[in-house]
Amino acid sequence: MTSSGAPVVLGVESSCDETGFGIVSDGILLGQGLASSASQHAMFGGVVPEIAARAHLDAVVPTLQIALDDAGVQARDITHVAVTSGPGLATAVHVGLAAAKSIAWALDKPLYGVHHLAGHAAADTLEHGPLPEQSIVLIVSGGHTSILAVGDLVRDPIEHLGDTLDDAAGEAFDKVSRLLGLGYPGGPAISRAAVGGDPAAFAFPRAMLRPRDAPFTFSFSGLKTSVARTVETLERAGEPVPVADIAASFEQAVVDVLVTKALRAVQERGLDTLVIVGGVAANARLRAVAQERCDAAGVELRIPPPRLCTDNGAMIAAVGDLLVRSGAEPSGLSIAADPSAVLHGAQLPLLR
């Protein structure tokens, strides 16, 4: 415990290509360390699980030390450990889980298995304080695009209102970036390329927005295909490919669908707060359009700063901190990795 008696929670994240450790006490981020293997995956155009797992193994000890130094605490000051136990790449999740179990066992501290997506939602609390009693959370990342109805993040069940039928928004960014020769990861690359482009230059489709479509369900594969056909048509005609205009038009199409459906959920539920989290929440156009439309609708918009949008240990520590303060029972050292875990609650149950 700190001098105030508050728990000091270490969070461990390794679900994809970031190795993250964060330390949170009483809702306050004390410090964090983050390592990424993204550059090692760039030549493959996406994350290679075996490479990610080996990179996690190399990064665990130094990244933990960075987090401890950043927080100004010693390992002995840690009172609880929280870890992503799913979902994610199986080999990657196992490395972080093994590290967290080792730390919890060595320090003789309780261990909590946390759902990765609940971590993204909790990241916002480190910047803006506790979530309201009820809110809509839009999660947009490389592997997930979901609209959730959230009450108390760790006490109440989390309700899935809708998910993507195919590519997540982040996957679509990666694939379109590859089509345009912009590299990996695609989100930042598309965003940079779009700066000088015209978002109205190409009328790319906005899927699942017709009246009879599922109101909170997403689909981005058709948009990706439309971009591919546009590029192919231009190249066959021997015309230059206007990369900036295509990037801006694609980005706008994604943003329009995300914001329209998320605001629809807020309004249909009679709520007044929209929280946008996940790696794609760092996108400048998404942040600007969401702010503009939320202001017009009288809805409070909460988005964590970009440094807390991508995968990190701080968000997992934030969930752990909430679980500890709510009196939740620890998961224990027998918690197993669940790479395909469905989000029903912030703490993952033991697999039987």
Tab-separated table of N, CA, C and O in Angstrom, residues 31-119:
chain	number	residue	atom	x	y	z
A	31	GLY	N	3.154	5.503	-13.363
A	31	GLY	CA	4.228	5.361	-14.340
A	31	GLY	C	3.970	4.181	-15.250
A	31	GLY	O	3.142	3.314	-14.948
A	32	GLN	N	4.684	4.136	-16.375
A	32	GLN	CA	4.520	3.014	-17.293
A	32	GLN	C	5.759	2.837	-18.156
A	32	GLN	O	6.589	3.742	-18.284
A	33	GLY	N	5.864	1.644	-18.722
A	33	GLY	CA	6.905	1.332	-19.688
A	33	GLY	C	6.263	0.628	-20.865
A	33	GLY	O	5.340	-0.164	-20.684
A	34	LEU	N	6.731	0.924	-22.067
A	34	LEU	CA	6.122	0.349	-23.260
A	34	LEU	C	7.195	0.057	-24.294
A	34	LEU	O	8.049	0.897	-24.571
A	35	ALA	N	7.150	-1.134	-24.856
A	35	ALA	CA	8.048	-1.517	-25.953
A	35	ALA	C	7.188	-2.051	-27.091
A	35	ALA	O	6.180	-2.715	-26.859
A	36	SER	N	7.574	-1.771	-28.325
A	36	SER	CA	6.815	-2.223	-29.488
A	36	SER	C	7.715	-2.978	-30.451
A	36	SER	O	8.871	-2.604	-30.657
A	37	SER	N	7.168	-4.037	-31.028
A	37	SER	CA	7.911	-4.781	-32.053
A	37	SER	C	7.360	-4.486	-33.446
A	37	SER	O	7.601	-5.240	-34.390
A	38	ALA	N	6.607	-3.387	-33.594
A	38	ALA	CA	5.954	-3.062	-34.868
A	38	ALA	C	6.940	-3.033	-36.027
A	38	ALA	O	6.639	-3.504	-37.130
A	39	SER	N	8.139	-2.494	-35.790
A	39	SER	CA	9.107	-2.378	-36.881
A	39	SER	C	9.544	-3.749	-37.394
A	39	SER	O	9.898	-3.902	-38.568
A	40	GLN	N	9.501	-4.767	-36.522
A	40	GLN	CA	9.896	-6.117	-36.933
A	40	GLN	C	8.832	-6.787	-37.809
A	40	GLN	O	9.114	-7.754	-38.511
A	41	HIS	N	7.594	-6.264	-37.744
A	41	HIS	CA	6.500	-6.854	-38.521
A	41	HIS	C	6.267	-6.113	-39.833
A	41	HIS	O	5.516	-6.595	-40.683
A	42	ALA	N	6.903	-4.942	-39.982
A	42	ALA	CA	6.594	-4.060	-41.110
A	42	ALA	C	6.780	-4.754	-42.455
A	42	ALA	O	5.960	-4.590	-43.364
A	43	MET	N	7.840	-5.530	-42.592
A	43	MET	CA	8.107	-6.167	-43.888
A	43	MET	C	7.061	-7.219	-44.251
A	43	MET	O	6.910	-7.591	-45.405
A	44	PHE	N	6.291	-7.669	-43.251
A	44	PHE	CA	5.262	-8.679	-43.496
A	44	PHE	C	3.884	-8.053	-43.673
A	44	PHE	O	2.922	-8.747	-43.995
A	45	GLY	N	3.780	-6.742	-43.415
A	45	GLY	CA	2.509	-6.057	-43.577
A	45	GLY	C	1.496	-6.350	-42.496
A	45	GLY	O	0.314	-6.036	-42.632
A	46	GLY	N	1.920	-6.962	-41.417
A	46	GLY	CA	1.032	-7.302	-40.309
A	46	GLY	C	1.812	-8.036	-39.237
A	46	GLY	O	2.980	-8.381	-39.428
A	47	VAL	N	1.160	-8.274	-38.109
A	47	VAL	CA	1.843	-8.873	-36.971
A	47	VAL	C	2.041	-10.372	-37.180
A	47	VAL	O	1.103	-11.099	-37.515
A	48	VAL	N	3.271	-10.837	-36.982
A	48	VAL	CA	3.604	-12.259	-37.035
A	48	VAL	C	3.660	-12.761	-35.586
A	48	VAL	O	4.518	-12.326	-34.812
A	49	PRO	N	2.737	-13.655	-35.188
A	49	PRO	CA	2.641	-14.044	-33.778
A	49	PRO	C	3.949	-14.529	-33.157
A	49	PRO	O	4.274	-14.170	-32.016
A	50	GLU	N	4.715	-15.353	-33.880
A	50	GLU	CA	5.956	-15.884	-33.312
A	50	GLU	C	6.978	-14.777	-33.064
A	50	GLU	O	7.687	-14.781	-32.048
A	51	ILE	N	7.061	-13.834	-33.983
A	51	ILE	CA	7.986	-12.708	-33.804
A	51	ILE	C	7.541	-11.865	-32.618
A	51	ILE	O	8.357	-11.429	-31.802
A	52	ALA	N	6.230	-11.635	-32.508
A	52	ALA	CA	5.712	-10.847	-31.388
A	52	ALA	C	6.035	-11.511	-30.051
A	52	ALA	O	6.470	-10.845	-29.103
A	53	ALA	N	5.844	-12.826	-29.989
A	53	ALA	CA	6.095	-13.538	-28.731
A	53	ALA	C	7.559	-13.448	-28.326
A	53	ALA	O	7.882	-13.206	-27.149
A	54	ARG	N	8.466	-13.623	-29.290
A	54	ARG	CA	9.891	-13.530	-28.961
A	54	ARG	C	10.262	-12.118	-28.523
A	54	ARG	O	11.073	-11.936	-27.609
A	55	ALA	N	9.649	-11.131	-29.169
A	55	ALA	CA	9.925	-9.740	-28.785
A	55	ALA	C	9.435	-9.459	-27.368
A	55	ALA	O	10.089	-8.739	-26.605
A	56	HIS	N	8.278	-10.019	-27.008
A	56	HIS	CA	7.781	-9.869	-25.628
A	56	HIS	C	8.779	-10.455	-24.630
A	56	HIS	O	9.057	-9.847	-23.583
A	57	LEU	N	9.303	-11.638	-24.949
A	57	LEU	CA	10.275	-12.275	-24.047
A	57	LEU	C	11.485	-11.375	-23.823
A	57	LEU	O	11.973	-11.222	-22.695
A	58	ASP	N	11.974	-10.761	-24.900
A	58	ASP	CA	13.135	-9.882	-24.787
A	58	ASP	C	12.826	-8.609	-24.009
A	58	ASP	O	13.689	-8.053	-23.321
A	59	ALA	N	11.571	-8.129	-24.122
A	59	ALA	CA	11.238	-6.806	-23.585
A	59	ALA	C	10.717	-6.821	-22.153
A	59	ALA	O	10.708	-5.782	-21.492
A	60	VAL	N	10.280	-7.976	-21.664
A	60	VAL	CA	9.579	-8.018	-20.378
A	60	VAL	C	10.377	-7.379	-19.244
A	60	VAL	O	9.900	-6.462	-18.560
A	61	VAL	N	11.587	-7.836	-19.007
A	61	VAL	CA	12.345	-7.348	-17.847
A	61	VAL	C	12.716	-5.875	-17.972
A	61	VAL	O	12.465	-5.083	-17.052
A	62	PRO	N	13.310	-5.432	-19.095
A	62	PRO	CA	13.642	-4.007	-19.181
A	62	PRO	C	12.421	-3.089	-19.154
A	62	PRO	O	12.481	-1.982	-18.583
A	63	THR	N	11.309	-3.528	-19.741
A	63	THR	CA	10.118	-2.673	-19.756
A	63	THR	C	9.500	-2.576	-18.366
A	63	THR	O	9.018	-1.509	-17.960
A	64	LEU	N	9.516	-3.660	-17.622
A	64	LEU	CA	9.064	-3.624	-16.228
A	64	LEU	C	9.912	-2.644	-15.434
A	64	LEU	O	9.386	-1.831	-14.656
A	65	GLN	N	11.220	-2.678	-15.641
A	65	GLN	CA	12.099	-1.771	-14.903
A	65	GLN	C	11.831	-0.315	-15.258
A	65	GLN	O	11.852	0.570	-14.394
A	66	ILE	N	11.556	-0.064	-16.529
A	66	ILE	CA	11.223	1.309	-16.946
A	66	ILE	C	9.972	1.789	-16.220
A	66	ILE	O	9.905	2.929	-15.747
A	67	ALA	N	8.960	0.927	-16.116
A	67	ALA	CA	7.719	1.308	-15.445
A	67	ALA	C	7.955	1.596	-13.966
A	67	ALA	O	7.440	2.588	-13.418
A	68	LEU	N	8.732	0.744	-13.315
A	68	LEU	CA	9.032	0.965	-11.892
A	68	LEU	C	9.787	2.279	-11.694
A	68	LEU	O	9.470	3.066	-10.787
A	69	ASP	N	10.774	2.512	-12.554
A	69	ASP	CA	11.548	3.757	-12.445
A	69	ASP	C	10.671	4.977	-12.708
A	69	ASP	O	10.779	6.004	-12.020
A	70	ASP	N	9.812	4.860	-13.722
A	70	ASP	CA	8.933	5.975	-14.073
A	70	ASP	C	7.982	6.316	-12.934
A	70	ASP	O	7.676	7.482	-12.684
A	71	ALA	N	7.527	5.272	-12.235
A	71	ALA	CA	6.592	5.469	-11.123
A	71	ALA	C	7.294	5.848	-9.830
A	71	ALA	O	6.641	6.317	-8.887
A	72	GLY	N	8.600	5.623	-9.781
A	72	GLY	CA	9.338	5.915	-8.556
A	72	GLY	C	9.012	4.947	-7.433
A	72	GLY	O	9.004	5.334	-6.258
A	73	VAL	N	8.745	3.680	-7.790
A	73	VAL	CA	8.448	2.676	-6.770
A	73	VAL	C	9.373	1.489	-6.953
A	73	VAL	O	10.012	1.324	-7.990
A	74	GLN	N	9.442	0.653	-5.943
A	74	GLN	CA	10.185	-0.590	-5.994
A	74	GLN	C	9.211	-1.747	-6.211
A	74	GLN	O	8.012	-1.625	-5.956
A	75	ALA	N	9.738	-2.873	-6.654
A	75	ALA	CA	8.880	-4.045	-6.854
A	75	ALA	C	8.145	-4.404	-5.565
A	75	ALA	O	6.979	-4.815	-5.599
A	76	ARG	N	8.811	-4.233	-4.438
A	76	ARG	CA	8.186	-4.592	-3.160
A	76	ARG	C	6.991	-3.701	-2.813
A	76	ARG	O	6.193	-4.033	-1.939
A	77	ASP	N	6.873	-2.545	-3.502
A	77	ASP	CA	5.745	-1.647	-3.243
A	77	ASP	C	4.465	-2.094	-3.944
A	77	ASP	O	3.372	-1.613	-3.626
A	78	ILE	N	4.585	-3.005	-4.919
A	78	ILE	CA	3.414	-3.497	-5.646
A	78	ILE	C	2.538	-4.323	-4.710
A	78	ILE	O	3.028	-5.203	-3.997
A	79	THR	N	1.236	-4.029	-4.712
A	79	THR	CA	0.324	-4.766	-3.833
A	79	THR	C	-0.548	-5.768	-4.582
A	79	THR	O	-1.058	-6.725	-3.990
A	80	HIS	N	-0.774	-5.535	-5.884
A	80	HIS	CA	-1.616	-6.420	-6.696
A	80	HIS	C	-1.084	-6.416	-8.130
A	80	HIS	O	-0.466	-5.438	-8.562
A	81	VAL	N	-1.356	-7.497	-8.846
A	81	VAL	CA	-0.929	-7.606	-10.243
A	81	VAL	C	-2.147	-7.918	-11.104
A	81	VAL	O	-2.954	-8.782	-10.749
A	82	ALA	N	-2.289	-7.210	-12.231
A	82	ALA	CA	-3.350	-7.469	-13.198
A	82	ALA	C	-2.712	-7.732	-14.554
A	82	ALA	O	-1.686	-7.146	-14.886
A	83	VAL	N	-3.321	-8.610	-15.340
A	83	VAL	CA	-2.712	-8.994	-16.612
A	83	VAL	C	-3.786	-9.275	-17.655
A	83	VAL	O	-4.860	-9.789	-17.333
A	84	THR	N	-3.507	-8.920	-18.892
A	84	THR	CA	-4.378	-9.326	-19.993
A	84	THR	C	-4.288	-10.841	-20.142
A	84	THR	O	-3.231	-11.369	-20.470
A	85	SER	N	-5.406	-11.522	-19.921
A	85	SER	CA	-5.417	-12.969	-20.144
A	85	SER	C	-6.227	-13.322	-21.388
A	85	SER	O	-6.396	-14.493	-21.719
A	86	GLY	N	-6.716	-12.324	-22.106
A	86	GLY	CA	-7.395	-12.505	-23.369
A	86	GLY	C	-8.215	-11.270	-23.696
A	86	GLY	O	-8.413	-10.419	-22.818
A	87	PRO	N	-8.665	-11.121	-24.928
A	87	PRO	CA	-8.267	-11.884	-26.097
A	87	PRO	C	-6.948	-11.365	-26.661
A	87	PRO	O	-6.402	-10.377	-26.161
A	88	GLY	N	-6.439	-12.035	-27.698
A	88	GLY	CA	-5.194	-11.608	-28.322
A	88	GLY	C	-4.536	-12.777	-29.036
A	88	GLY	O	-5.099	-13.873	-29.138
A	89	LEU	N	-3.346	-12.526	-29.525
A	89	LEU	CA	-2.567	-13.598	-30.153
A	89	LEU	C	-2.148	-14.584	-29.066
A	89	LEU	O	-1.568	-14.188	-28.055
A	90	ALA	N	-2.422	-15.861	-29.279
A	90	ALA	CA	-2.208	-16.853	-28.221
A	90	ALA	C	-0.779	-16.830	-27.695
A	90	ALA	O	-0.549	-16.778	-26.471
A	91	THR	N	0.196	-16.869	-28.595
A	91	THR	CA	1.592	-16.921	-28.143
A	91	THR	C	1.977	-15.656	-27.390
A	91	THR	O	2.750	-15.711	-26.431
A	92	ALA	N	1.431	-14.519	-27.813
A	92	ALA	CA	1.758	-13.251	-27.162
A	92	ALA	C	1.114	-13.154	-25.780
A	92	ALA	O	1.758	-12.763	-24.797
A	93	VAL	N	-0.171	-13.513	-25.693
A	93	VAL	CA	-0.865	-13.466	-24.403
A	93	VAL	C	-0.156	-14.345	-23.380
A	93	VAL	O	0.007	-13.960	-22.209
A	94	HIS	N	0.302	-15.523	-23.811
A	94	HIS	CA	0.950	-16.454	-22.886
A	94	HIS	C	2.206	-15.856	-22.264
A	94	HIS	O	2.498	-16.107	-21.086
A	95	VAL	N	2.956	-15.067	-23.022
A	95	VAL	CA	4.190	-14.495	-22.477
A	95	VAL	C	3.876	-13.515	-21.349
A	95	VAL	O	4.460	-13.576	-20.257
A	96	GLY	N	2.935	-12.602	-21.595
A	96	GLY	CA	2.586	-11.640	-20.554
A	96	GLY	C	1.971	-12.302	-19.342
A	96	GLY	O	2.237	-11.904	-18.193
A	97	LEU	N	1.143	-13.312	-19.586
A	97	LEU	CA	0.508	-14.018	-18.471
A	97	LEU	C	1.549	-14.749	-17.628
A	97	LEU	O	1.498	-14.719	-16.386
A	98	ALA	N	2.505	-15.379	-18.288
A	98	ALA	CA	3.573	-16.056	-17.544
A	98	ALA	C	4.397	-15.059	-16.741
A	98	ALA	O	4.772	-15.329	-15.584
A	99	ALA	N	4.677	-13.898	-17.324
A	99	ALA	CA	5.435	-12.867	-16.607
A	99	ALA	C	4.662	-12.377	-15.389
A	99	ALA	O	5.223	-12.244	-14.286
A	100	ALA	N	3.371	-12.124	-15.566
A	100	ALA	CA	2.551	-11.630	-14.457
A	100	ALA	C	2.442	-12.665	-13.346
A	100	ALA	O	2.506	-12.324	-12.155
A	101	LYS	N	2.291	-13.929	-13.729
A	101	LYS	CA	2.232	-14.987	-12.716
A	101	LYS	C	3.545	-15.072	-11.943
A	101	LYS	O	3.551	-15.246	-10.712
A	102	SER	N	4.642	-14.933	-12.658
A	102	SER	CA	5.957	-14.994	-11.999
A	102	SER	C	6.124	-13.858	-11.000
A	102	SER	O	6.616	-14.053	-9.881
A	103	ILE	N	5.706	-12.659	-11.424
A	103	ILE	CA	5.821	-11.492	-10.542
A	103	ILE	C	4.918	-11.661	-9.322
A	103	ILE	O	5.338	-11.425	-8.182
A	104	ALA	N	3.650	-12.069	-9.565
A	104	ALA	CA	2.713	-12.237	-8.454
A	104	ALA	C	3.196	-13.316	-7.492
A	104	ALA	O	3.099	-13.162	-6.262
A	105	TRP	N	3.728	-14.410	-8.042
A	105	TRP	CA	4.220	-15.494	-7.186
A	105	TRP	C	5.438	-15.038	-6.381
A	105	TRP	O	5.534	-15.283	-5.176
A	106	ALA	N	6.376	-14.353	-7.045
A	106	ALA	CA	7.602	-13.925	-6.371
A	106	ALA	C	7.310	-12.915	-5.260
A	106	ALA	O	7.974	-12.918	-4.209
A	107	LEU	N	6.333	-12.027	-5.494
A	107	LEU	CA	6.009	-11.000	-4.503
A	107	LEU	C	4.924	-11.460	-3.532
A	107	LEU	O	4.617	-10.749	-2.571
A	108	ASP	N	4.335	-12.648	-3.817
A	108	ASP	CA	3.224	-13.170	-3.021
A	108	ASP	C	2.065	-12.175	-2.994
A	108	ASP	O	1.546	-11.816	-1.929
A	109	LYS	N	1.649	-11.745	-4.187
A	109	LYS	CA	0.575	-10.769	-4.323
A	109	LYS	C	-0.569	-11.349	-5.153
A	109	LYS	O	-0.363	-12.224	-5.989
A	110	PRO	N	-1.792	-10.852	-4.957
A	110	PRO	CA	-2.946	-11.364	-5.708
A	110	PRO	C	-2.837	-11.030	-7.201
A	110	PRO	O	-2.316	-9.978	-7.583
A	111	LEU	N	-3.377	-11.936	-8.031
A	111	LEU	CA	-3.327	-11.766	-9.488
A	111	LEU	C	-4.744	-11.725	-10.044
A	111	LEU	O	-5.594	-12.541	-9.691
A	112	TYR	N	-4.986	-10.776	-10.964
A	112	TYR	CA	-6.286	-10.614	-11.610
A	112	TYR	C	-6.129	-10.777	-13.126
A	112	TYR	O	-5.286	-10.114	-13.736
A	113	GLY	N	-6.935	-11.653	-13.720
A	113	GLY	CA	-6.972	-11.796	-15.172
A	113	GLY	C	-7.978	-10.823	-15.751
A	113	GLY	O	-9.146	-10.807	-15.359
A	114	VAL	N	-7.526	-9.998	-16.695
A	114	VAL	CA	-8.323	-8.879	-17.193
A	114	VAL	C	-8.621	-9.064	-18.681
A	114	VAL	O	-7.779	-9.556	-19.438
A	115	HIS	N	-9.827	-8.653	-19.091
A	115	HIS	CA	-10.171	-8.650	-20.517
A	115	HIS	C	-9.539	-7.421	-21.177
A	115	HIS	O	-9.700	-6.297	-20.725
A	116	HIS	N	-8.829	-7.687	-22.266
A	116	HIS	CA	-8.088	-6.633	-22.969
A	116	HIS	C	-8.968	-5.434	-23.344
A	116	HIS	O	-8.560	-4.272	-23.192
A	117	LEU	N	-10.184	-5.689	-23.831
A	117	LEU	CA	-11.047	-4.589	-24.277
A	117	LEU	C	-11.560	-3.756	-23.110
A	117	LEU	O	-11.749	-2.544	-23.241
A	118	ALA	N	-11.776	-4.381	-21.959
A	118	ALA	CA	-12.138	-3.607	-20.772
A	118	ALA	C	-10.998	-2.662	-20.402
A	118	ALA	O	-11.225	-1.555	-19.904
A	119	GLY	N	-9.768	-3.106	-20.686
A	119	GLY	CA	-8.619	-2.239	-20.443
A	119	GLY	C	-8.685	-0.965	-21.274
A	119	GLY	O	-8.411	0.128	-20.770
